[in-house]
mmCIF file of C-alpha atoms and ligand atoms in Angstrom:
data_model
loop_
_atom_site.group_PDB
_atom_site.id
_atom_site.type_symbol
_atom_site.label_atom_id
_atom_site.label_comp_id
_atom_site.label_asym_id
_atom_site.label_seq_id
_atom_site.Cartn_x
_atom_site.Cartn_y
_atom_site.Cartn_z
ATOM 1 C CA UNK I 1366 -0.143 0.317 0.079
ATOM 2 C CA UNK I 1367 1.228 3.252 -0.701
ATOM 3 C CA UNK I 1368 1.873 6.245 1.639
ATOM 4 C CA UNK I 1369 1.305 9.840 1.296
ATOM 5 C CA UNK I 1370 5.039 9.785 0.445
ATOM 6 C CA UNK I 1371 5.178 7.655 -2.550
ATOM 7 C CA UNK I 1372 3.224 10.562 -3.911
ATOM 8 C CA UNK I 1373 5.326 13.764 -3.453
ATOM 9 C CA UNK I 1374 6.957 14.838 -6.478
ATOM 10 C CA UNK I 1375 10.628 13.700 -7.469
ATOM 11 C CA UNK I 1376 12.428 16.851 -6.380
ATOM 12 C CA UNK I 1377 10.544 17.020 -2.801
ATOM 13 C CA UNK I 1378 11.049 13.110 -2.303
ATOM 14 C CA UNK I 1379 14.955 13.514 -0.589
ATOM 15 C CA UNK I 1380 14.170 14.092 2.893
ATOM 16 C CA UNK I 1381 15.985 11.866 5.639
ATOM 17 C CA UNK I 1382 12.815 10.923 7.474
ATOM 18 C CA UNK I 1383 10.255 10.152 4.789
ATOM 19 C CA UNK I 1384 11.890 10.836 1.186
ATOM 20 C CA UNK I 1385 11.320 7.715 -0.834
ATOM 21 C CA UNK I 1386 14.428 8.624 -2.871
ATOM 22 C CA UNK I 1387 16.884 8.919 -0.086
ATOM 23 C CA UNK I 1388 18.671 5.556 0.068
ATOM 24 C CA UNK I 1389 19.903 6.422 3.736
ATOM 25 C CA UNK I 1390 16.722 7.840 5.043
ATOM 26 C CA UNK I 1391 14.066 6.290 7.075
ATOM 27 C CA UNK I 1392 11.766 6.206 4.144
ATOM 28 C CA UNK I 1393 8.704 5.961 6.686
ATOM 29 C CA UNK I 1394 5.258 6.136 4.885
ATOM 30 C CA UNK I 1395 1.922 7.889 6.295
ATOM 31 C CA UNK I 1396 -1.578 6.487 5.876
ATOM 32 C CA UNK I 1397 -5.230 7.311 6.621
ATOM 33 C CA UNK I 1398 -6.486 5.442 9.395
ATOM 34 C CA UNK I 1399 -10.175 6.104 9.806
ATOM 35 C CA UNK I 1400 -10.274 10.064 10.865
ATOM 36 C CA UNK I 1401 -6.831 10.028 11.733
ATOM 37 C CA UNK I 1402 -2.980 9.390 10.278
ATOM 38 C CA UNK I 1403 -0.846 6.330 11.050
ATOM 39 C CA UNK I 1404 3.127 5.748 10.465
ATOM 40 C CA UNK I 1405 5.042 2.514 11.719
ATOM 41 C CA UNK I 1406 8.513 2.128 11.819
ATOM 42 C CA UNK I 1407 11.031 -0.618 13.236
ATOM 43 C CA UNK I 1408 13.935 1.057 15.195
ATOM 44 C CA UNK I 1409 17.417 -0.851 14.329
ATOM 45 C CA UNK I 1410 19.627 -1.659 17.613
ATOM 46 C CA UNK I 1411 21.892 1.429 16.738
ATOM 47 C CA UNK I 1412 19.379 3.614 16.887
ATOM 48 C CA UNK I 1413 20.094 3.981 20.911
ATOM 49 C CA UNK I 1414 19.896 6.112 23.158
ATOM 50 C CA UNK I 1415 20.655 4.409 26.971
ATOM 51 C CA UNK I 1416 20.741 0.290 26.099
ATOM 52 C CA UNK I 1417 17.278 -0.623 25.230
ATOM 53 C CA UNK I 1418 15.982 2.710 24.538
ATOM 54 C CA UNK I 1419 15.398 4.584 21.541
ATOM 55 C CA UNK I 1420 17.164 7.701 20.794
ATOM 56 C CA UNK I 1421 14.668 10.844 21.341
ATOM 57 C CA UNK I 1422 16.279 12.497 18.418
ATOM 58 C CA UNK I 1423 15.099 9.566 15.864
ATOM 59 C CA UNK I 1424 11.745 9.927 17.504
ATOM 60 C CA UNK I 1425 11.302 13.561 16.801
ATOM 61 C CA UNK I 1426 12.247 13.116 13.114
ATOM 62 C CA UNK I 1427 9.513 10.497 13.067
ATOM 63 C CA UNK I 1428 6.988 12.728 14.367
ATOM 64 C CA UNK I 1429 8.140 15.603 12.015
ATOM 65 C CA UNK I 1430 7.279 13.701 9.204
ATOM 66 C CA UNK I 1431 4.424 12.053 10.462
ATOM 67 C CA UNK I 1432 3.116 15.532 10.558
ATOM 68 C CA UNK I 1433 4.284 16.795 7.168
ATOM 69 C CA UNK I 1434 3.053 13.411 5.947
ATOM 70 C CA UNK I 1435 -0.206 13.959 7.758
ATOM 71 C CA UNK I 1436 -0.323 17.656 6.631
ATOM 72 C CA UNK I 1437 -0.222 16.691 3.113
ATOM 73 C CA UNK I 1438 -3.123 13.943 3.552
ATOM 74 C CA UNK I 1439 -5.193 16.705 5.240
ATOM 75 C CA UNK I 1440 -4.641 19.408 2.634
ATOM 76 C CA UNK I 1441 -5.234 16.845 -0.206
ATOM 77 C CA UNK I 1442 -8.441 16.069 1.167
ATOM 78 C CA UNK I 1443 -9.439 19.235 2.025
ATOM 79 C CA UNK I 1444 -8.529 20.554 -1.579
ATOM 80 C CA UNK I 1445 -10.463 17.575 -3.277
ATOM 81 C CA UNK I 1446 -6.945 16.445 -4.782
ATOM 82 C CA UNK I 1447 -7.246 12.938 -6.381
ATOM 83 C CA UNK I 1448 -3.739 11.215 -5.184
ATOM 84 C CA UNK I 1449 -2.066 9.668 -8.583
ATOM 85 C CA UNK I 1450 1.542 9.792 -9.895
ATOM 86 C CA UNK I 1451 3.301 12.679 -8.007
ATOM 87 C CA UNK I 1452 0.740 15.040 -7.382
ATOM 88 C CA UNK I 1453 0.439 15.288 -3.606
ATOM 89 C CA UNK I 1454 1.050 18.520 -1.826
ATOM 90 C CA UNK I 1455 4.256 19.208 0.075
ATOM 91 C CA UNK I 1456 4.560 20.309 3.238
ATOM 92 C CA UNK I 1457 7.691 21.673 5.418
ATOM 93 C CA UNK I 1458 7.985 22.074 9.452
ATOM 94 C CA UNK I 1459 7.536 25.518 10.951
ATOM 95 C CA UNK I 1460 7.397 24.181 14.385
ATOM 96 C CA UNK I 1461 7.663 20.585 15.893
ATOM 97 C CA UNK I 1462 7.032 20.106 19.598
ATOM 98 C CA UNK I 1463 7.812 16.817 21.320
ATOM 99 C CA UNK I 1464 7.260 15.669 24.953
ATOM 100 C CA UNK I 1465 9.106 12.149 26.236
ATOM 101 C CA UNK I 1466 6.800 10.923 28.495
ATOM 102 C CA UNK I 1467 8.103 7.293 29.110
ATOM 103 C CA UNK I 1468 11.218 5.599 27.342
ATOM 104 C CA UNK I 1469 10.597 3.848 24.455
ATOM 105 C CA UNK I 1470 12.061 0.360 23.955
ATOM 106 C CA UNK I 1471 13.804 -0.817 21.154
ATOM 107 C CA UNK I 1472 12.487 -4.369 19.979
ATOM 108 C CA UNK I 1473 9.472 -3.814 18.630
ATOM 109 C CA UNK I 1474 7.261 -1.410 16.141
ATOM 110 C CA UNK I 1475 6.912 1.943 16.794
ATOM 111 C CA UNK I 1476 3.255 3.240 15.702
ATOM 112 C CA UNK I 1477 2.656 6.657 15.582
ATOM 113 C CA UNK I 1478 -0.964 8.411 15.386
ATOM 114 C CA UNK I 1479 -1.738 11.702 14.198
ATOM 115 C CA UNK I 1480 -4.971 13.691 14.644
ATOM 116 C CA UNK I 1481 -5.697 16.561 12.676
ATOM 117 C CA UNK I 1482 -6.280 19.581 14.619
ATOM 118 C CA UNK I 1483 -6.510 22.252 12.376
ATOM 119 C CA UNK I 1484 -6.442 22.772 8.385
ATOM 120 C CA UNK I 1485 -5.981 25.948 6.519
ATOM 121 C CA UNK I 1486 -5.026 26.975 3.003
ATOM 122 C CA UNK I 1487 -1.658 26.692 3.841
ATOM 123 C CA UNK I 1488 -1.020 25.706 7.343
ATOM 124 C CA UNK I 1489 -2.129 22.543 9.206
ATOM 125 C CA UNK I 1490 -1.234 21.516 12.840
ATOM 126 C CA UNK I 1491 -0.989 17.709 13.582
ATOM 127 C CA UNK I 1492 -1.279 16.168 17.003
ATOM 128 C CA UNK I 1493 1.044 13.024 17.465
ATOM 129 C CA UNK I 1494 1.043 10.143 19.668
ATOM 130 C CA UNK I 1495 3.584 7.422 19.495
ATOM 131 C CA UNK I 1496 3.369 4.037 20.954
ATOM 132 C CA UNK I 1497 5.728 1.506 21.301
ATOM 133 C CA UNK I 1498 4.288 -2.520 22.499
ATOM 134 C CA UNK I 1499 0.809 -0.370 22.843
ATOM 135 C CA UNK I 1500 2.213 1.801 25.610
ATOM 136 C CA UNK I 1501 2.288 5.922 24.751
ATOM 137 C CA UNK I 1502 5.649 6.930 25.107
ATOM 138 C CA UNK I 1503 5.955 10.126 23.084
ATOM 139 C CA UNK I 1504 3.725 13.323 22.404
ATOM 140 C CA UNK I 1505 3.912 15.797 19.818
ATOM 141 C CA UNK I 1506 2.518 18.821 17.860
ATOM 142 C CA UNK I 1507 3.861 19.939 14.328
ATOM 143 C CA UNK I 1508 2.760 22.915 12.686
ATOM 144 C CA UNK I 1509 3.423 22.140 8.919
ATOM 145 C CA UNK I 1510 3.343 24.591 5.919
ATOM 146 C CA UNK I 1511 2.867 24.093 1.858
ATOM 147 C CA UNK I 1512 5.967 24.744 0.448
ATOM 148 C CA UNK I 1513 6.511 28.318 -0.919
ATOM 149 C CA UNK I 1514 7.761 29.105 -4.545
ATOM 150 C CA UNK I 1515 10.493 30.726 -2.623
ATOM 151 C CA UNK I 1516 11.249 28.012 -0.297
ATOM 152 C CA UNK I 1517 15.636 28.886 0.695
ATOM 153 C CA UNK I 1518 15.800 31.814 -0.968
HETATM 154 C C1 PKZ W 1475 13.472 22.545 -8.385
HETATM 155 C C2 PKZ W 1475 13.771 21.864 -6.941
HETATM 156 C C3 PKZ W 1475 13.129 22.996 -5.480
HETATM 157 C C4 PKZ W 1475 13.081 22.137 -4.318
HETATM 158 C C5 PKZ W 1475 13.320 23.264 -3.192
HETATM 159 C C6 PKZ W 1475 12.385 22.894 -2.320
HETATM 160 C C7 PKZ W 1475 12.496 21.445 -1.402
HETATM 161 C C8 PKZ W 1475 11.579 21.758 -0.249
HETATM 162 C C9 PKZ W 1475 11.714 20.033 0.389
HETATM 163 C C10 PKZ W 1475 10.480 19.917 1.271
HETATM 164 C C11 PKZ W 1475 11.326 18.742 2.293
HETATM 165 C C12 PKZ W 1475 10.563 18.617 3.179
HETATM 166 C C13 PKZ W 1475 11.227 18.018 4.543
HETATM 167 C C14 PKZ W 1475 10.549 17.242 5.669
HETATM 168 C C15 PKZ W 1475 10.620 18.039 7.081
HETATM 169 C C16 PKZ W 1475 11.731 19.287 7.352
HETATM 170 O O1 PKZ W 1475 12.638 18.463 7.303
HETATM 171 S S1 PKZ W 1475 11.424 20.438 6.309
HETATM 172 C C17 PKZ W 1475 12.880 21.643 7.208
HETATM 173 C C18 PKZ W 1475 12.837 22.345 8.410
HETATM 174 N N1 PKZ W 1475 11.799 23.135 8.098
HETATM 175 C C19 PKZ W 1475 12.687 24.499 7.585
HETATM 176 O O2 PKZ W 1475 13.482 24.314 7.217
HETATM 177 C C20 PKZ W 1475 11.145 25.403 7.411
HETATM 178 C C21 PKZ W 1475 11.958 26.836 7.457
HETATM 179 N N2 PKZ W 1475 11.308 28.045 7.451
HETATM 180 C C22 PKZ W 1475 10.361 28.413 6.366
HETATM 181 O O3 PKZ W 1475 10.957 27.790 4.893
HETATM 182 C C23 PKZ W 1475 9.510 29.325 6.659
HETATM 183 O O4 PKZ W 1475 9.363 29.704 7.891
HETATM 184 C C24 PKZ W 1475 7.757 28.703 6.476
HETATM 185 C C25 PKZ W 1475 7.810 27.341 7.562
HETATM 186 C C26 PKZ W 1475 8.102 27.896 4.728
HETATM 187 C C27 PKZ W 1475 7.114 29.611 6.540
HETATM 188 O O5 PKZ W 1475 7.007 30.890 5.723
HETATM 189 P P1 PKZ W 1475 5.773 31.025 4.865
HETATM 190 O O6 PKZ W 1475 5.605 30.596 4.138
HETATM 191 O O7 PKZ W 1475 6.490 32.435 4.391
HETATM 192 O O8 PKZ W 1475 4.997 31.029 5.903
HETATM 193 P P2 PKZ W 1475 3.431 32.446 6.434
HETATM 194 O O9 PKZ W 1475 2.870 32.756 5.087
HETATM 195 O O10 PKZ W 1475 4.402 33.578 7.143
HETATM 196 O O11 PKZ W 1475 3.095 31.312 7.134
HETATM 197 C C28 PKZ W 1475 2.266 30.700 6.817
HETATM 198 C C29 PKZ W 1475 1.343 30.265 8.618
HETATM 199 O O12 PKZ W 1475 2.066 29.293 9.260
HETATM 200 C C30 PKZ W 1475 2.303 29.923 10.343
HETATM 201 N N3 PKZ W 1475 3.389 29.663 10.466
HETATM 202 C C31 PKZ W 1475 4.995 29.899 10.059
HETATM 203 N N4 PKZ W 1475 5.944 29.909 10.569
HETATM 204 C C32 PKZ W 1475 5.589 29.279 11.467
HETATM 205 C C33 PKZ W 1475 5.999 29.057 13.181
HETATM 206 N N5 PKZ W 1475 7.677 28.747 13.174
HETATM 207 N N6 PKZ W 1475 5.259 28.225 13.956
HETATM 208 C C34 PKZ W 1475 4.338 28.572 13.560
HETATM 209 N N7 PKZ W 1475 3.397 28.831 12.913
HETATM 210 C C35 PKZ W 1475 4.365 29.134 11.552
HETATM 211 C C36 PKZ W 1475 1.801 31.235 9.955
HETATM 212 O O13 PKZ W 1475 1.395 31.714 11.222
HETATM 213 C C37 PKZ W 1475 1.337 31.422 9.121
HETATM 214 O O14 PKZ W 1475 -0.466 31.313 10.036
HETATM 215 P P3 PKZ W 1475 -1.778 31.382 9.213
HETATM 216 O O15 PKZ W 1475 -1.985 32.925 9.586
HETATM 217 O O16 PKZ W 1475 -2.354 30.987 7.869
HETATM 218 O O17 PKZ W 1475 -2.778 30.811 10.438
#
């Protein structure tokens, strides 16, 4: 099954967290699940913070790209865009907030669930909950903005 990231235009598909064309990156995939969004990821042993637990920077990165992916899904839905080939809207992160509630164990699948809190013409706010073995370990909020034509200039 394709994630929203499979529909990004090629020149927007190199992100370390979610770019399908970045062979060194995490290549996460984000989908609708009911009214919410879903991303799954299995950390490797080398993603260690304290032995046995996942590095927090990786968890922030997963929430970041889950947020931009969820934002793209929400914008596509709000704007009536039928996803095909590489026509997905592309967002960048304006703000990322992360709270680590519990250490996140390595050794299983991480599930990130997203809730679309606000959708505007360009800005989307997504709340994220990150679970390991069914236990809520991290929560976050991502403000994403549709990439402006003059991005980085
Ligand atoms: C030919 C090939 C060329 C390719 C070339 C492009 C490549 C594109 C690749 C993308 C790849 C993605 C990668 C994935 C995720 C990352 O990792 S992205 C990397 C980290 N993020 C960044 O580098 C973003 C840096 N920041 C920026 O570029 C600009 O500040 C932004 C975020 C685009 C916003 O600038 P802007 O479009 O001028 O926004 P602006 O109109 O002022 O505000 C729009 C709305 O956002 C809100 N907002 C703006 N900033 C913030 C903020 N920091 N906090 C909260 N709200 C904010 C505003 O209040 C406003 O809200 P509303 O009034 O609509 O309610």
